[in-house]
XYZ file of C-alpha atoms in Angstrom:
654
model
C 8.422 78.971 76.872
C 8.313 78.016 73.160
C 11.074 76.110 71.508
C 12.069 78.564 68.498
C 13.733 75.537 66.726
C 10.662 73.591 66.616
C 8.870 76.482 65.022
C 11.751 76.864 62.540
C 11.873 73.259 61.501
C 8.376 71.851 61.176
C 7.790 68.142 60.738
C 8.530 67.076 57.051
C 5.797 64.263 56.862
C 3.112 62.756 58.999
C 5.585 60.022 60.011
C 7.684 62.719 61.647
C 4.837 64.020 63.818
C 4.684 63.568 67.640
C 4.147 59.780 68.297
C 4.474 60.256 72.008
C 0.890 59.140 72.469
C 0.624 55.406 72.865
C -2.138 55.064 70.205
C 0.200 56.532 67.595
C 3.170 54.353 68.642
C 1.005 51.142 68.304
C -0.455 52.274 64.932
C 3.050 52.841 63.663
C 4.359 49.471 64.784
C 1.264 47.757 63.276
C 1.913 49.567 59.901
C 5.599 48.576 59.793
C 4.660 44.949 60.660
C 2.204 45.022 57.625
C 4.908 46.453 55.390
C 7.538 43.921 56.501
C 5.045 41.146 55.960
C 4.194 42.093 52.590
C 7.918 42.540 51.812
C 8.764 39.006 52.988
C 5.955 37.675 50.940
C 7.247 39.351 47.799
C 10.779 38.166 48.548
C 9.456 34.576 48.960
C 7.532 34.632 45.720
C 10.625 36.037 43.992
C 12.828 33.315 45.371
C 10.394 30.586 44.572
C 10.225 31.852 40.907
C 14.095 32.069 40.549
C 14.380 28.535 42.101
C 11.750 27.162 39.668
C 13.289 28.924 36.635
C 16.796 27.586 37.679
C 15.342 24.026 38.194
C 13.751 24.082 34.715
C 16.769 25.590 33.077
C 19.244 22.885 34.404
C 16.567 20.267 33.733
C 16.474 21.410 30.094
C 20.322 21.219 29.983
C 20.378 17.766 31.396
C 17.807 16.577 28.947
C 19.632 18.211 26.058
C 23.008 16.736 27.102
C 21.351 13.252 27.348
C 19.955 13.664 23.926
C 23.326 14.331 22.174
C 24.199 12.015 19.353
C 26.246 9.048 20.595
C 25.200 9.176 24.204
C 22.817 6.258 23.670
C 24.076 3.271 21.794
C 21.705 1.631 19.088
C 21.111 -1.835 20.091
C 19.138 -4.597 18.426
C 15.311 -4.082 18.618
C 12.285 -2.767 16.821
C 12.352 0.825 15.469
C 9.317 2.354 17.001
C 7.721 5.298 15.178
C 5.211 6.588 17.641
C 3.468 9.228 15.312
C 1.478 10.996 18.017
C 1.004 14.157 15.952
C 0.997 15.402 12.448
C 3.705 14.779 9.882
C 4.557 18.013 8.206
C 7.250 19.545 6.015
C 8.685 21.850 8.685
C 7.644 21.503 12.266
C 6.798 24.680 14.213
C 9.380 25.809 16.686
C 8.671 24.868 20.327
C 8.420 28.229 22.360
C 10.677 28.143 25.327
C 8.787 27.172 28.647
C 5.722 26.309 26.520
C 5.244 23.184 28.582
C 4.338 25.422 31.541
C 0.931 26.230 29.760
C -0.324 23.038 31.392
C -1.651 21.360 28.216
C 0.487 19.098 26.149
C 0.880 19.930 22.411
C 0.907 17.411 19.699
C 4.340 16.936 18.465
C 5.037 17.700 14.800
C 7.248 15.169 12.737
C 9.337 16.294 9.871
C 8.557 14.283 6.750
C 12.158 13.890 5.521
C 13.219 12.685 8.915
C 10.419 10.011 9.112
C 11.205 8.808 5.524
C 14.930 8.709 6.194
C 14.426 6.807 9.370
C 12.321 4.164 7.743
C 14.728 3.828 4.843
C 17.837 3.539 7.100
C 16.111 0.563 8.917
C 15.992 -1.316 5.669
C 19.623 -2.308 5.501
C 20.570 -2.083 9.280
C 20.783 -5.599 10.895
C 20.048 -4.052 14.261
C 16.600 -3.236 13.274
C 14.371 -6.469 13.406
C 11.164 -4.741 12.577
C 9.732 -1.301 12.011
C 6.660 -0.441 14.178
C 4.324 2.298 13.586
C 2.111 3.312 16.561
C -0.792 5.270 15.002
C -3.120 5.650 18.038
C -2.754 9.427 18.068
C -1.716 10.100 14.490
C -2.313 13.652 13.580
C -2.591 13.412 9.873
C -0.587 14.478 6.851
C -1.191 15.694 3.325
C -1.959 12.856 0.738
C 1.379 13.102 -0.954
C 3.307 12.892 2.170
C 1.207 9.769 3.309
C 2.056 8.102 0.084
C 5.891 8.854 0.327
C 5.801 7.290 3.922
C 3.871 4.462 2.619
C 6.340 3.809 -0.128
C 9.188 3.903 2.304
C 7.316 1.231 4.493
C 6.957 -0.827 1.255
C 10.681 -0.828 0.600
C 11.303 -2.113 4.128
C 8.938 -5.022 3.522
C 10.668 -5.672 0.126
C 13.936 -6.019 2.023
C 12.327 -8.889 3.944
C 11.822 -7.064 7.250
C 8.340 -7.075 8.928
C 6.382 -3.692 9.375
C 3.587 -3.622 11.942
C 1.088 -0.992 12.868
C -1.327 -0.558 15.834
C -4.159 1.691 16.640
C -7.262 1.673 18.627
C -9.050 3.233 15.659
C -7.668 4.205 12.259
C -8.480 7.485 10.392
C -8.423 7.543 6.692
C -4.734 8.873 6.654
C -3.540 6.487 9.317
C -4.956 3.479 7.428
C -3.256 4.637 4.216
C -0.164 4.151 6.050
C -1.169 0.994 7.696
C -2.069 -0.677 4.340
C 1.522 -0.798 3.549
C 2.277 -2.915 6.694
C 2.753 -6.599 6.905
C 0.565 -6.937 10.042
C -2.255 -4.439 10.852
C -3.434 -4.587 14.302
C -6.398 -2.909 15.939
C -8.015 -2.913 19.302
C -11.040 -5.261 19.597
C -12.857 -2.264 21.077
C -11.986 -0.007 18.310
C -11.980 -0.242 14.555
C -11.991 2.035 11.474
C -14.674 3.881 9.597
C -13.675 5.498 6.263
C -15.123 9.034 5.653
C -13.231 10.306 2.595
C -12.108 13.834 1.879
C -14.503 16.823 2.300
C -17.143 17.661 4.901
C -18.768 20.790 6.133
C -17.100 24.237 6.570
C -17.957 27.278 8.666
C -19.700 30.179 6.992
C -19.720 33.478 8.910
C -21.976 35.721 6.694
C -24.978 35.287 9.016
C -23.055 36.341 12.013
C -21.266 39.225 10.100
C -24.775 40.428 9.120
C -26.150 40.232 12.753
C -23.089 42.197 13.896
C -23.517 44.912 11.171
C -20.055 44.340 9.897
C -19.469 45.106 6.152
C -16.974 42.895 4.379
C -15.297 44.616 1.464
C -14.093 41.959 -0.838
C -11.812 42.404 -3.849
C -10.849 39.226 -5.738
C -10.235 37.825 -9.247
C -11.088 34.311 -10.201
C -14.542 32.593 -9.900
C -12.983 29.762 -8.071
C -11.137 31.816 -5.578
C -13.218 30.648 -2.686
C -11.186 31.594 0.295
C -13.339 34.754 0.919
C -16.625 32.897 0.574
C -17.220 32.060 4.309
C -17.176 35.856 4.815
C -19.638 36.816 2.057
C -21.855 33.790 1.650
C -23.848 31.472 3.926
C -23.001 28.365 1.719
C -20.742 27.121 -0.952
C -21.058 28.677 -4.400
C -21.780 26.452 -7.303
C -18.466 27.015 -8.930
C -16.555 26.323 -5.731
C -18.602 23.240 -5.101
C -17.947 21.833 -8.645
C -14.203 22.385 -8.194
C -14.021 20.809 -4.754
C -15.943 17.739 -5.977
C -13.560 17.304 -8.867
C -10.444 17.729 -6.461
C -11.751 15.509 -3.643
C -13.022 12.944 -6.076
C -9.587 12.566 -7.597
C -7.819 12.499 -4.219
C -10.275 9.886 -2.935
C -9.739 7.746 -6.040
C -5.966 7.950 -5.437
C -6.611 6.812 -1.800
C -8.703 3.900 -2.901
C -5.939 2.870 -5.579
C -3.137 3.037 -2.945
C -5.059 0.837 -0.506
C -6.159 -1.627 -3.240
C -2.497 -1.842 -4.518
C -0.995 -2.460 -1.042
C -3.736 -4.813 0.244
C -5.526 -6.268 -2.969
C -7.494 -8.910 -0.936
C -9.176 -6.225 1.328
C -12.889 -5.884 0.690
C -12.839 -2.164 0.532
C -15.576 -1.422 -1.761
C -18.381 -2.693 0.602
C -17.041 -0.778 3.465
C -17.033 2.408 1.414
C -20.476 1.961 -0.084
C -22.473 0.280 2.733
C -20.397 0.195 5.963
C -23.531 -0.085 8.170
C -24.407 -3.325 6.511
C -20.941 -4.994 7.236
C -20.966 -3.631 10.848
C -24.469 -4.769 11.562
C -23.671 -8.142 10.239
C -21.047 -8.416 12.971
C -23.486 -7.275 15.732
C -22.023 -3.746 15.777
C -18.562 -4.949 16.406
C -16.558 -2.563 13.935
C -13.208 -4.283 14.553
C -14.630 -7.731 13.882
C -16.249 -6.300 10.729
C -12.728 -4.977 9.692
C -11.183 -8.345 10.386
C -13.839 -10.196 8.251
C -13.218 -7.679 5.345
C -9.490 -8.304 5.427
C -8.920 -4.679 6.338
C -6.886 -5.615 9.454
C -4.963 -8.734 10.187
C -5.132 -9.094 14.079
C -7.434 -7.986 16.881
C -5.623 -7.303 20.108
C -4.911 -4.739 22.861
C -1.685 -3.001 23.292
C -0.249 -5.737 25.525
C -0.950 -8.477 22.864
C 0.611 -6.211 20.238
C 3.685 -5.734 22.329
C 4.049 -9.470 23.023
C 3.840 -10.010 19.181
C 6.619 -7.474 18.601
C 8.711 -9.118 21.315
C 8.541 -12.420 19.475
C 10.374 -10.654 16.610
C 12.580 -7.945 18.326
C 13.222 -9.624 21.710
C 11.774 -9.105 25.247
C 12.768 -6.129 27.258
C 13.921 -7.515 30.625
C 12.564 -6.117 33.879
C 9.699 -4.328 32.042
C 6.043 -5.048 32.219
C 4.342 -7.491 30.083
C 3.867 -6.304 26.566
C 7.388 -4.601 26.490
C 9.789 -5.285 23.680
C 13.318 -4.217 22.845
C 12.925 -0.702 21.270
C 15.047 1.626 19.131
C 13.653 5.004 19.800
C 12.817 7.293 16.785
C 14.734 10.359 17.982
C 17.839 8.357 18.797
C 17.628 6.647 15.393
C 17.245 9.865 13.562
C 20.326 11.231 15.147
C 22.218 8.197 14.414
C 21.369 8.537 10.812
C 22.020 12.022 9.866
C 21.793 13.853 6.497
C 24.933 13.403 4.345
C 27.471 16.284 4.362
C 29.924 15.052 1.811
C 30.330 16.207 -1.890
C 28.948 19.235 -3.613
C 26.272 21.235 -1.931
C 22.790 21.437 -3.525
C 20.923 24.365 -1.706
C 17.468 23.510 -0.459
C 15.185 26.233 0.785
C 11.927 25.227 2.534
C 8.746 27.255 2.027
C 6.327 25.611 4.497
C 3.212 26.930 6.077
C 1.299 30.200 5.446
C 3.312 32.840 3.527
C 3.427 36.012 5.755
C 5.132 39.254 5.598
C 8.160 40.022 7.876
C 10.006 37.523 10.047
C 8.919 34.199 11.540
C 10.128 30.844 12.912
C 9.983 27.356 11.376
C 6.590 26.164 10.101
C 5.767 29.659 8.890
C 6.920 30.966 5.530
C 7.930 34.477 6.499
C 9.063 36.405 3.568
C 11.852 38.265 5.267
C 13.230 35.280 7.037
C 13.211 32.925 3.987
C 14.676 35.577 1.639
C 17.448 36.288 3.973
C 18.283 32.659 4.625
C 18.428 32.198 0.820
C 20.505 35.216 0.108
C 22.892 34.527 2.967
C 23.316 30.941 1.696
C 24.148 32.169 -1.862
C 26.694 34.423 -0.331
C 28.453 32.147 2.052
C 27.755 28.542 0.771
C 29.425 27.085 -2.358
C 25.997 26.055 -3.822
C 25.901 24.250 -7.223
C 22.097 24.397 -7.623
C 19.119 25.346 -5.861
C 15.944 23.166 -4.932
C 12.913 25.006 -3.723
C 10.800 22.775 -1.492
C 7.303 24.166 -1.260
C 4.550 22.964 1.112
C 2.237 25.964 1.448
C -1.370 27.036 0.917
C -0.024 30.587 0.050
C -0.703 33.821 1.780
C 0.713 37.387 1.400
C 1.394 38.302 -2.228
C 4.103 40.739 -0.960
C 5.917 38.137 0.888
C 5.464 35.608 -1.993
C 7.142 38.193 -4.368
C 9.914 38.905 -1.792
C 10.761 35.184 -1.743
C 10.569 34.863 -5.516
C 12.979 37.780 -6.042
C 15.482 36.018 -3.778
C 15.094 32.806 -5.962
C 15.549 34.890 -8.982
C 18.887 36.125 -7.550
C 20.088 32.413 -7.582
C 19.096 32.375 -11.095
C 21.011 35.351 -11.978
C 24.008 33.630 -10.471
C 23.472 30.891 -13.011
C 22.273 28.213 -10.558
C 19.847 25.599 -11.814
C 16.531 26.050 -10.099
C 14.341 22.927 -9.373
C 10.991 23.220 -7.513
C 9.952 20.120 -5.362
C 6.208 20.488 -4.466
C 5.275 18.557 -1.250
C 1.779 17.994 -0.119
C 0.633 21.493 -0.941
C 1.772 24.228 -3.276
C -1.165 26.511 -3.913
C -1.814 30.198 -4.591
C 1.240 31.978 -3.209
C 2.923 28.517 -3.058
C 2.647 28.390 -6.864
C 3.732 32.180 -7.143
C 7.077 31.294 -5.537
C 7.453 28.317 -7.861
C 7.368 30.279 -11.093
C 11.329 30.887 -11.344
C 11.858 27.072 -11.716
C 13.620 25.507 -14.576
C 11.502 22.315 -13.897
C 8.805 21.502 -11.312
C 8.437 18.110 -9.516
C 5.205 17.185 -7.757
C 3.391 14.063 -6.533
C 0.004 12.829 -8.059
C -1.531 13.746 -4.668
C 0.001 17.111 -4.459
C -2.539 20.048 -4.236
C -1.441 22.948 -6.382
C -2.770 25.713 -8.549
C -5.296 28.198 -6.988
C -3.858 30.959 -9.238
C -5.783 33.957 -8.086
C -5.594 36.666 -5.490
C -7.987 38.474 -3.143
C -8.162 41.257 -0.540
C -10.626 41.494 2.249
C -11.237 44.454 4.676
C -13.978 44.740 7.177
C -15.741 47.999 8.114
C -18.110 48.785 11.098
C -20.264 51.625 10.252
C -23.389 49.635 10.503
C -22.218 47.985 13.741
C -21.690 51.577 15.205
C -25.090 52.766 13.930
C -26.775 50.074 15.946
C -25.581 51.681 19.147
C -26.186 55.236 17.960
C -22.539 56.239 17.027
C -21.897 57.949 13.826
C -18.856 59.623 12.141
C -18.284 62.907 10.439
C -15.308 65.264 9.660
C -13.594 67.364 7.006
C -12.071 65.725 3.946
C -9.513 67.544 1.696
C -9.327 64.968 -1.090
C -11.610 62.218 -2.335
C -9.602 59.601 -0.325
C -9.175 61.535 2.908
C -9.518 59.122 5.830
C -9.851 55.956 3.534
C -10.145 53.216 4.122
C -12.401 54.208 6.867
C -13.278 51.163 8.886
C -15.600 53.179 11.146
C -17.395 55.315 8.706
C -17.411 53.164 5.732
C -15.606 52.923 2.233
C -16.275 55.276 -0.675
C -17.124 53.810 -4.240
C -14.065 55.415 -5.491
C -11.885 53.461 -2.901
C -13.677 50.266 -3.827
C -12.857 50.895 -7.517
C -9.173 51.673 -6.784
C -8.712 48.474 -4.642
C -10.459 46.177 -7.201
C -8.377 47.666 -9.861
C -5.217 46.827 -7.802
C -6.330 43.266 -7.323
C -7.024 42.806 -10.961
C -3.515 44.228 -11.939
C -2.036 41.694 -9.272
C -3.888 38.894 -11.014
C -2.504 39.903 -14.367
C 0.966 39.945 -12.911
C 0.329 36.379 -11.588
C -0.774 35.184 -14.897
C 2.212 36.775 -16.581
C 4.634 35.111 -14.196
C 2.990 31.639 -14.752
C 2.818 32.171 -18.495
C 6.506 32.966 -18.731
C 7.483 29.957 -16.529
C 5.257 27.525 -18.266
C 5.743 28.831 -21.800
C 1.991 29.604 -22.319
C 0.070 32.694 -23.212
C -1.570 34.714 -20.283
C -4.944 33.821 -21.902
C -4.124 30.146 -21.785
C -3.134 30.374 -18.120
C -6.361 32.212 -17.367
C -8.429 29.262 -18.483
C -6.741 26.922 -15.846
C -6.444 29.693 -13.228
C -9.336 31.645 -11.749
C -8.380 30.360 -8.351
C -9.049 26.766 -9.191
C -7.219 23.990 -7.266
C -5.804 20.952 -8.996
C -4.393 17.717 -7.969
C -0.822 16.931 -9.027
C -1.861 14.428 -11.662
C -4.160 16.838 -13.431
C -1.668 19.788 -12.902
C 0.847 17.748 -14.978
C -1.563 17.062 -17.717
C -2.468 20.863 -18.072
C 1.215 21.960 -17.900
C 1.420 23.319 -14.354
C 3.858 20.629 -13.314
C 6.573 18.893 -15.342
C 7.324 15.619 -13.586
C 6.318 13.353 -10.856
C 8.898 12.872 -7.949
C 9.769 13.615 -4.372
C 12.461 15.835 -2.854
C 15.340 13.358 -3.492
C 14.289 13.193 -7.130
C 14.377 16.998 -7.392
C 17.858 17.016 -5.720
C 19.197 14.464 -8.266
C 17.785 16.516 -11.054
C 19.431 19.712 -9.728
C 22.614 17.918 -9.583
C 22.296 16.574 -13.206
C 21.517 20.177 -14.489
C 24.639 21.429 -12.656
C 26.605 18.594 -14.499
C 27.287 16.698 -11.204
C 26.866 13.050 -10.261
C 23.727 12.845 -8.080
C 25.514 10.237 -5.896
C 28.106 12.754 -4.938
C 25.961 15.790 -3.751
C 24.334 16.554 -0.461
C 21.462 18.703 0.455
C 22.451 22.125 2.284
C 19.237 23.178 3.993
C 19.035 27.030 3.971
C 16.890 27.746 6.911
C 17.084 29.691 10.104
C 18.516 27.594 12.916
C 16.629 27.185 16.325
C 17.934 29.186 19.087
C 19.621 27.645 22.148
C 16.494 27.788 24.353
C 14.341 26.087 21.574
C 16.961 23.320 21.151
C 16.865 22.761 24.999
C 13.122 22.572 25.008
C 13.188 20.185 21.972
C 15.675 17.999 23.951
C 13.488 18.109 26.917
C 10.373 17.247 24.944
C 11.550 14.300 23.152
C 10.133 11.218 24.712
C 10.165 8.030 22.669
C 8.401 6.051 25.583
C 5.495 8.344 25.729
C 2.242 6.599 26.962
C -0.282 9.174 25.704
C -2.441 7.050 23.461
C -5.462 7.840 21.317
C -9.054 6.692 21.648
C -11.812 4.864 19.804
C -13.614 6.160 16.776
C -15.746 8.498 18.881
C -12.619 10.080 20.378
C -11.218 10.483 16.981
C -14.269 12.022 15.688
C -14.253 14.552 18.505
C -10.644 15.281 17.795
C -11.256 15.959 14.191
C -14.113 18.376 14.939
C -11.973 20.258 17.368
C -9.357 20.510 14.644
C -11.984 21.891 12.239
C -12.765 24.725 14.843
C -8.987 25.367 15.420
C -8.333 25.681 11.676
C -11.234 28.065 11.215
C -10.023 30.238 14.171
C -6.549 30.269 12.724
C -7.812 31.252 9.267
C -9.748 34.244 10.708
C -6.704 35.217 12.718
C -4.341 34.989 9.643
C -6.793 36.868 7.432
C -7.296 39.817 10.003
C -3.428 40.020 10.633
C -2.390 39.498 7.024
C -2.775 43.070 6.220
C -2.045 42.655 2.642
C -3.284 41.275 -0.746
C -3.510 37.495 -0.382
C -3.028 34.559 -2.647
C -4.318 31.526 -0.526
C -6.187 28.261 -0.907
C -9.369 27.522 1.054
C -9.896 23.856 0.156
C -6.321 22.965 1.105
C -6.706 22.979 4.867
C -9.260 20.194 5.036
C -6.957 17.812 3.312
C -3.870 17.924 5.526
C -2.896 17.557 9.118
C -5.636 18.158 11.754
C -4.388 21.566 12.857
C -1.233 23.304 13.579
C 0.030 23.846 17.098
C -0.511 27.580 16.853
C -4.155 26.999 15.829
C -4.564 24.607 18.806
C -3.158 27.360 21.161
C -5.622 29.809 19.771
C -8.569 27.429 20.332
C -7.332 26.782 23.916
C -7.163 30.468 24.618
C -10.670 31.084 23.287
C -12.060 28.123 25.342
C -10.296 29.586 28.435
C -11.799 33.015 27.865
C -15.260 31.584 27.503
C -14.861 29.559 30.581
C -15.776 26.324 28.797
């Protein structure tokens, strides 16, 4: 007899079917075992990730707590500055958990901290010597190198020895080393001087092969930033301007070396280095020694023993160890002053971009907000604008300029301090100044703007793809990056660029008390060194940041000895501070290589900078005021550019 209830309530799913047969029971047990095994695997992975995150988190906290001021007493020894990275105006923020990427990143050193550390050593009896380890030095702009070199010279004048070591010195590293009382080089290393300049990548051939059309709108015959995208070589105007700029900066480099080491036979090593090296049997280090470019040949152990003679031996450590005062602990033990009247200092460092951004990037929204908040909440007596930027977005530059003008409307004296670089947009934001300070080696000017937009109609045509549609106005669908731009749009965009250039000229003319026509003769996108910029009226005085702060105090009718700098900048988050504390390692043993390794690193940096420029150009999305020549004169490459290159290499499987 049929069970009526079974007909009334049929099985809801296959799992509820009749499993009375042995095969179905075994299949069900096997399926559940598979599910349970997968579940246990997922739980295990989850537990491992949670445990790893907790260990890393508490490790960061432990490192940060151990890095607090006062936890490590400063004892007698040699102050060690292991500059294993570039010196910049404002280091990029370290992304939380960035160390999990597997590849170490060069550390960026803040210029004012390096100079303050060296100056503080001058009068402190605990510091027996200042030691610069330049084996992995990442470079700096000429003005920054000179400022550090001057600080080293002040220590020597106080009677304390300054010693440097490297396996091989670059031009920038040697500019620092020249100010030392003893220059050491590894016997298997040496130095070759190359001077500023070198080749640059041009993409026009690749762009043509891909069928990409580059629509360029610019003003200024020297505005060369767009040339790599529209030419296969350097234009005559850009070449002439670069030759003048590089020639002046190289002359300053030679003058700095000759002044610091008058007995060094530098001329022969610049004109015919092969003759000097062949005369030493190919031994570059020996040739350096004979020419008086270095004082001692020795490996790291020999150098350490020499420092130990001055600063004392470090007990229970390997041969070559010496009593050391770590850089990070020393900087914390010598903080910036906080007593007296506050002079606001806003830092504009890195490429100027729209929106928000962290340290090392001059984001218009972030900087303007920090400045306006400082004006509202701090009792500022004057404002110093510290600029170290190649420029970037005109929109962001104007946003920052308007925030600076607000300080001017509040009757605060405005003083601009140009660091290694204040070009294009970096000069745009300087125009509200009452007075502009720069160094002879500062790179500035580049007064000009441009816009660049690619379109791909020819690229698509190569694979048989076309576009068509209905237009209701002459500008419908424009700018059409797939179907191409119309002549009318090109005319409008070029007119907008020309109008922006006239505004740039007008701002400079008002600031420098010139006519727009006069400014145009020294503008056109041309880049100038600080010395020439002062002669033509773009800069008022020579001086560093401290000089600018003192001038701001005087203009506010204050005693420069009774003021302190109040830095108006976004503070790093808690996670970033933990990562920074975890990453500080004064005893790092990551050393550089010989001249071949340095050459490879510099070529890698060229590729990284080029990729970074392309990315910034594509993502810029606005009219740009930026300097092309500036990148080849400063630090090797930023951390973000290095990360981009690493990503490309990984994707290509190289």
